[in-house]
Structure formats: structure tokens, C-alpha cells
PDB file of C-alpha atoms and ligand atoms in Angstrom:
ATOM      1  CA  MET A   9     -10.319  -3.812  32.096  1.00 50.00           C
ATOM      2  CA  LYS A  10     -10.382  -1.251  29.237  1.00 51.00           C
ATOM      3  CA  ASN A  11      -7.636  -1.561  26.601  1.00 53.00           C
ATOM      4  CA  PRO A  12      -5.435   1.574  27.307  1.00 53.00           C
ATOM      5  CA  GLN A  13      -5.376   2.777  23.314  1.00 49.00           C
ATOM      6  CA  GLU A  14      -9.195   2.892  23.379  1.00 51.00           C
ATOM      7  CA  ASN A  15      -9.028   5.384  26.267  1.00 54.00           C
ATOM      8  CA  SER A  16      -6.139   7.764  24.175  1.00 62.00           C
ATOM      9  CA  GLY A  17      -8.690   7.702  21.442  1.00 73.00           C
ATOM     10  CA  ILE A  18      -6.225   6.097  18.741  1.00 81.00           C
ATOM     11  CA  LYS A  19      -7.959   3.235  17.341  1.00 93.00           C
ATOM     12  CA  SER A  20      -6.114   0.386  16.702  1.00 96.00           C
ATOM     13  CA  ILE A  21      -6.450  -2.272  14.144  1.00 97.00           C
ATOM     14  CA  PRO A  22      -5.067  -5.851  13.293  1.00 98.00           C
ATOM     15  CA  LEU A  23      -2.026  -6.118  10.756  1.00 98.00           C
ATOM     16  CA  PHE A  24      -0.030  -8.994   9.607  1.00 98.00           C
ATOM     17  CA  ARG A  25       3.210  -8.752   9.977  1.00 98.00           C
ATOM     18  CA  VAL A  26       5.748 -10.746   7.264  1.00 97.00           C
ATOM     19  CA  GLU A  27       8.690 -10.943   9.551  1.00 96.00           C
ATOM     20  CA  THR A  28       6.872 -12.688  12.521  1.00 97.00           C
ATOM     21  CA  GLY A  29       4.137 -14.400  10.698  1.00 98.00           C
ATOM     22  CA  LYS A  30       1.697 -12.795  13.037  1.00 98.00           C
ATOM     23  CA  VAL A  31      -0.933 -10.780  13.422  1.00 98.00           C
ATOM     24  CA  GLU A  32      -0.681  -7.577  15.551  1.00 97.00           C
ATOM     25  CA  ASN A  33      -2.748  -4.689  16.935  1.00 97.00           C
ATOM     26  CA  VAL A  34      -0.901  -1.424  15.547  1.00 97.00           C
ATOM     27  CA  SER A  35      -2.373   1.963  16.234  1.00 97.00           C
ATOM     28  CA  LEU A  36      -3.869   3.807  12.757  1.00 97.00           C
ATOM     29  CA  LEU A  37      -1.463   6.609  11.482  1.00 97.00           C
ATOM     30  CA  GLN A  38      -3.561   9.763  10.819  1.00 95.00           C
ATOM     31  CA  LEU A  39      -1.639  12.802  10.124  1.00 96.00           C
ATOM     32  CA  THR A  40      -2.675  16.334   8.791  1.00 96.00           C
ATOM     33  CA  GLU A  41      -2.197  17.153   5.322  1.00 96.00           C
ATOM     34  CA  GLU A  42       0.384  19.383   6.388  1.00 97.00           C
ATOM     35  CA  GLU A  43       2.381  16.882   8.362  1.00 98.00           C
ATOM     36  CA  TRP A  44       2.030  14.531   5.287  1.00 98.00           C
ATOM     37  CA  GLN A  45       3.481  17.251   3.105  1.00 97.00           C
ATOM     38  CA  ALA A  46       6.363  17.581   5.397  1.00 97.00           C
ATOM     39  CA  ARG A  47       7.410  13.668   5.852  1.00 97.00           C
ATOM     40  CA  LEU A  48       6.738  12.573   2.094  1.00 98.00           C
ATOM     41  CA  THR A  49       8.352  13.645  -1.524  1.00 98.00           C
ATOM     42  CA  PRO A  50       5.847  15.743  -3.664  1.00 98.00           C
ATOM     43  CA  LEU A  51       5.620  12.230  -5.824  1.00 98.00           C
ATOM     44  CA  GLN A  52       4.778  10.273  -2.898  1.00 98.00           C
ATOM     45  CA  TYR A  53       2.364  13.259  -1.475  1.00 98.00           C
ATOM     46  CA  ASP A  54       0.630  13.290  -4.915  1.00 98.00           C
ATOM     47  CA  VAL A  55       0.192   9.788  -5.369  1.00 98.00           C
ATOM     48  CA  ALA A  56      -0.616   8.515  -1.569  1.00 98.00           C
ATOM     49  CA  ARG A  57      -2.671  11.779  -0.296  1.00 97.00           C
ATOM     50  CA  ARG A  58      -4.150  12.880  -3.816  1.00 97.00           C
ATOM     51  CA  LYS A  59      -4.561   9.827  -5.363  1.00 96.00           C
ATOM     52  CA  GLY A  60      -2.172  10.465  -8.135  1.00 96.00           C
ATOM     53  CA  THR A  61      -0.484   8.188 -10.562  1.00 97.00           C
ATOM     54  CA  GLU A  62       3.087   7.737 -11.375  1.00 98.00           C
ATOM     55  CA  TYR A  63       4.275   7.739 -15.204  1.00 97.00           C
ATOM     56  CA  ALA A  64       4.311   4.175 -16.646  1.00 98.00           C
ATOM     57  CA  PHE A  65       8.099   2.716 -16.270  1.00 98.00           C
ATOM     58  CA  SER A  66       9.065   5.964 -14.299  1.00 97.00           C
ATOM     59  CA  GLY A  67       9.053   4.557 -11.028  1.00 97.00           C
ATOM     60  CA  LYS A  68      11.897   2.346  -8.919  1.00 97.00           C
ATOM     61  CA  TYR A  69       9.670  -0.806  -8.644  1.00 98.00           C
ATOM     62  CA  HIS A  70       8.692  -2.001 -11.923  1.00 97.00           C
ATOM     63  CA  ALA A  71      11.080  -4.100 -12.803  1.00 97.00           C
ATOM     64  CA  THR A  72      12.448  -5.091  -9.724  1.00 96.00           C
ATOM     65  CA  LYS A  73      13.393  -8.650  -9.291  1.00 96.00           C
ATOM     66  CA  GLU A  74      14.979  -8.436  -5.589  1.00 97.00           C
ATOM     67  CA  THR A  75      13.507 -10.458  -2.712  1.00 98.00           C
ATOM     68  CA  GLY A  76      11.998  -8.797  -0.049  1.00 98.00           C
ATOM     69  CA  ILE A  77       9.117  -7.177   1.701  1.00 98.00           C
ATOM     70  CA  TYR A  78       7.138  -4.368   0.242  1.00 98.00           C
ATOM     71  CA  ARG A  79       6.199  -1.598   2.655  1.00 98.00           C
ATOM     72  CA  CYS A  80       4.069   1.140   2.715  1.00 98.00           C
ATOM     73  CA  ALA A  81       5.943   4.095   2.287  1.00 98.00           C
ATOM     74  CA  CYS A  82       3.867   6.350   4.091  1.00 98.00           C
ATOM     75  CA  CYS A  83       3.532   4.319   7.529  1.00 98.00           C
ATOM     76  CA  GLY A  84       5.746   1.371   6.859  1.00 98.00           C
ATOM     77  CA  THR A  85       3.105  -1.634   7.029  1.00 98.00           C
ATOM     78  CA  ASP A  86       3.765  -4.578   5.106  1.00 98.00           C
ATOM     79  CA  LEU A  87       1.988  -4.752   1.927  1.00 98.00           C
ATOM     80  CA  PHE A  88       3.350  -7.334  -0.551  1.00 98.00           C
ATOM     81  CA  THR A  89       6.007  -9.685  -0.906  1.00 98.00           C
ATOM     82  CA  SER A  90       8.708 -10.374  -4.284  1.00 98.00           C
ATOM     83  CA  GLY A  91       6.827 -13.730  -4.081  1.00 97.00           C
ATOM     84  CA  GLU A  92       3.543 -12.261  -5.355  1.00 97.00           C
ATOM     85  CA  LYS A  93       5.241  -9.814  -7.824  1.00 98.00           C
ATOM     86  CA  PHE A  94       5.081 -10.664 -11.350  1.00 97.00           C
ATOM     87  CA  ASP A  95       5.735  -8.604 -14.709  1.00 96.00           C
ATOM     88  CA  SER A  96       2.694  -7.628 -16.011  1.00 97.00           C
ATOM     89  CA  GLY A  97       4.202  -5.294 -18.980  1.00 97.00           C
ATOM     90  CA  THR A  98       2.269  -2.499 -17.762  1.00 97.00           C
ATOM     91  CA  GLY A  99       5.324  -0.336 -16.216  1.00 98.00           C
ATOM     92  CA  TRP A 100       3.831  -0.502 -12.825  1.00 98.00           C
ATOM     93  CA  PRO A 101       4.748  -2.974 -10.102  1.00 98.00           C
ATOM     94  CA  SER A 102       2.015  -5.717 -10.041  1.00 98.00           C
ATOM     95  CA  PHE A 103       1.272  -8.472  -7.534  1.00 98.00           C
ATOM     96  CA  SER A 104      -0.951 -11.119  -7.393  1.00 98.00           C
ATOM     97  CA  ALA A 105      -2.145 -10.939  -3.680  1.00 98.00           C
ATOM     98  CA  PRO A 106      -1.207  -8.573  -0.425  1.00 98.00           C
ATOM     99  CA  VAL A 107       0.601 -10.215   2.462  1.00 98.00           C
ATOM    100  CA  SER A 108      -2.590 -10.300   4.269  1.00 98.00           C
ATOM    101  CA  PRO A 109      -6.091  -8.773   3.307  1.00 98.00           C
ATOM    102  CA  LEU A 110      -6.064  -7.068   6.642  1.00 98.00           C
ATOM    103  CA  ASN A 111      -3.221  -4.960   5.669  1.00 98.00           C
ATOM    104  CA  ILE A 112      -5.188  -2.949   2.602  1.00 98.00           C
ATOM    105  CA  ARG A 113      -8.525  -2.308   2.110  1.00 98.00           C
ATOM    106  CA  THR A 114     -10.413  -1.761  -1.483  1.00 98.00           C
ATOM    107  CA  GLN A 115     -13.136   0.753  -2.081  1.00 98.00           C
ATOM    108  CA  ALA A 116     -14.754   2.012  -5.429  1.00 97.00           C
ATOM    109  CA  ASP A 117     -13.199   4.783  -7.452  1.00 96.00           C
ATOM    110  CA  ARG A 118     -15.220   6.393  -9.944  1.00 94.00           C
ATOM    111  CA  SER A 119     -13.004   9.012 -10.853  1.00 90.00           C
ATOM    112  CA  GLY A 120     -12.148   9.443 -14.877  1.00 85.00           C
ATOM    113  CA  GLY A 121     -15.604   8.232 -16.147  1.00 91.00           C
ATOM    114  CA  MET A 122     -14.685   4.547 -15.021  1.00 92.00           C
ATOM    115  CA  ILE A 123     -15.114   2.502 -12.288  1.00 95.00           C
ATOM    116  CA  ARG A 124     -12.002   0.715 -10.770  1.00 97.00           C
ATOM    117  CA  ILE A 125     -11.454  -0.303  -7.298  1.00 98.00           C
ATOM    118  CA  GLU A 126      -8.630   1.553  -5.490  1.00 98.00           C
ATOM    119  CA  VAL A 127      -6.415  -0.043  -2.989  1.00 98.00           C
ATOM    120  CA  LEU A 128      -5.464   1.811   0.312  1.00 98.00           C
ATOM    121  CA  CYS A 129      -3.138   1.301   3.248  1.00 98.00           C
ATOM    122  CA  SER A 130      -5.093  -0.075   6.219  1.00 98.00           C
ATOM    123  CA  ARG A 131      -3.048   1.933   8.562  1.00 98.00           C
ATOM    124  CA  CYS A 132      -2.634   5.279   7.200  1.00 98.00           C
ATOM    125  CA  ALA A 133      -5.207   5.395   4.228  1.00 97.00           C
ATOM    126  CA  ALA A 134      -2.357   6.159   1.654  1.00 98.00           C
ATOM    127  CA  HIS A 135      -3.778   5.479  -1.824  1.00 98.00           C
ATOM    128  CA  LEU A 136      -1.348   2.637  -3.331  1.00 98.00           C
ATOM    129  CA  GLY A 137      -3.040   2.164  -6.920  1.00 98.00           C
ATOM    130  CA  HIS A 138      -6.006  -0.243  -7.945  1.00 98.00           C
ATOM    131  CA  VAL A 139      -6.578  -3.877  -8.283  1.00 98.00           C
ATOM    132  CA  PHE A 140      -7.977  -5.420 -11.622  1.00 98.00           C
ATOM    133  CA  ASP A 141      -9.357  -9.117 -12.383  1.00 97.00           C
ATOM    134  CA  ASP A 142      -6.797  -9.956 -15.306  1.00 97.00           C
ATOM    135  CA  GLY A 143      -3.961 -11.214 -12.839  1.00 97.00           C
ATOM    136  CA  PRO A 144      -2.408 -14.590 -13.138  1.00 95.00           C
ATOM    137  CA  PRO A 145      -4.057 -17.508 -11.221  1.00 93.00           C
ATOM    138  CA  PRO A 146      -4.447 -19.132  -8.671  1.00 92.00           C
ATOM    139  CA  SER A 147      -5.930 -15.150  -7.463  1.00 94.00           C
ATOM    140  CA  GLY A 148      -6.682 -14.016 -10.706  1.00 97.00           C
ATOM    141  CA  LYS A 149      -5.556 -10.524  -9.339  1.00 98.00           C
ATOM    142  CA  ARG A 150      -3.444  -7.655 -10.532  1.00 98.00           C
ATOM    143  CA  TYR A 151      -2.554  -5.239  -7.587  1.00 98.00           C
ATOM    144  CA  CYS A 152      -1.326  -2.260 -10.084  1.00 98.00           C
ATOM    145  CA  MET A 153       0.691  -0.094  -7.504  1.00 98.00           C
ATOM    146  CA  ASN A 154       2.813   2.675  -7.721  1.00 98.00           C
ATOM    147  CA  SER A 155       6.365   2.644  -6.876  1.00 98.00           C
ATOM    148  CA  ALA A 156       6.275   5.922  -5.339  1.00 98.00           C
ATOM    149  CA  THR A 157       3.921   4.410  -2.049  1.00 98.00           C
ATOM    150  CA  LEU A 158       6.405   1.591  -1.857  1.00 98.00           C
ATOM    151  CA  ASP A 159       9.414   0.884   0.162  1.00 98.00           C
ATOM    152  CA  LEU A 160      11.361  -2.532  -0.571  1.00 98.00           C
ATOM    153  CA  LYS A 161      12.892  -3.868   2.614  1.00 98.00           C
ATOM    154  CA  LYS A 162      15.367  -6.432   1.146  1.00 97.00           C
ATOM    155  CA  THR A 163      15.373  -9.959   2.629  1.00 94.00           C
ATOM    156  CA  GLY A 164      17.242 -11.859   0.157  1.00 81.00           C
TER     157      GLY A 164
HETATM  158 ZN1   ZN B 206       0.513   3.153   5.244  1.00 59.27          ZN
END
């Protein structure tokens, strides 16, 4: 018995959902550049689809301490929770770990004359920011994100 989603040509991937605590299969979200431009604000489009960076201390979440789930502003995938958010002093929202390694993917970014690790949304491939090795224990990671590509669902 074939999965009907395979027949339709839309690939689905396993993603972790914080509210259910379960891994669920979700179809990839693949839109054209025109569709993304129509759906996103100019800043969201620049960051998510053109790998831009918002100005430090300019985003809405760099100092946020509210309890909730930070979702992808492009496709709604759960990415981080307030429990992993910490004050990095950089002016960008910073997290020590994603909700699950399933929900993000990383790749080398050689732009700007340096090698950094770029972080992308697994479902829609939005550029989210970069991950660095100077975060707090136990992970030692600092996920340096752009507020523009996050959408906080408050749960507190
Ligand atoms: Zn996404």
C-alpha cells in the first residue's frame, strides 16, 4: 500500500510538535519566489528567502522573555521554545537548542569571507540565522536567529 502523499509528488517529512510531544509527518512547503513575496513582509522575505540579516537590536524578539513556542514565520513549524532562549547580548534572539533536530537543518555558509553554519527550517527551507559554538552549557551552542523569521506563540 503506497502512501497517497508519495503519489501526489509532495514529499512529507517527520517534524516534532511541541504541543503534542510527538513526531508527525508534514508535507514540505515549497512556493515560488512570487508566492513567497506575496505572503511575507519585505523584511521577512529578505531574511528568509534571500538570506538577509536584520539589524541587531531591531527585531521584536531579541529581549523577549515571554513563555511560548517560536515557530517559523513562513510555515508555522515549531523551531525553539522560550525554555532554551537566553540573553546573548548580541541583539538577536538566541537559543541553546531547537525543539528537535528534525525541525531544522544546517549547512555550511561561505558568504562574507568566513565559514559559518547556516540554520534553515526543515519544512520550507527558510533561512533562519546561524549557529555558533559559544553558547551556554550543556549544548554549548548559540542559535543566533532573526526575529523576522520567527513567530512567537505564547503559552504562558
Ligand atoms: Zn518554515
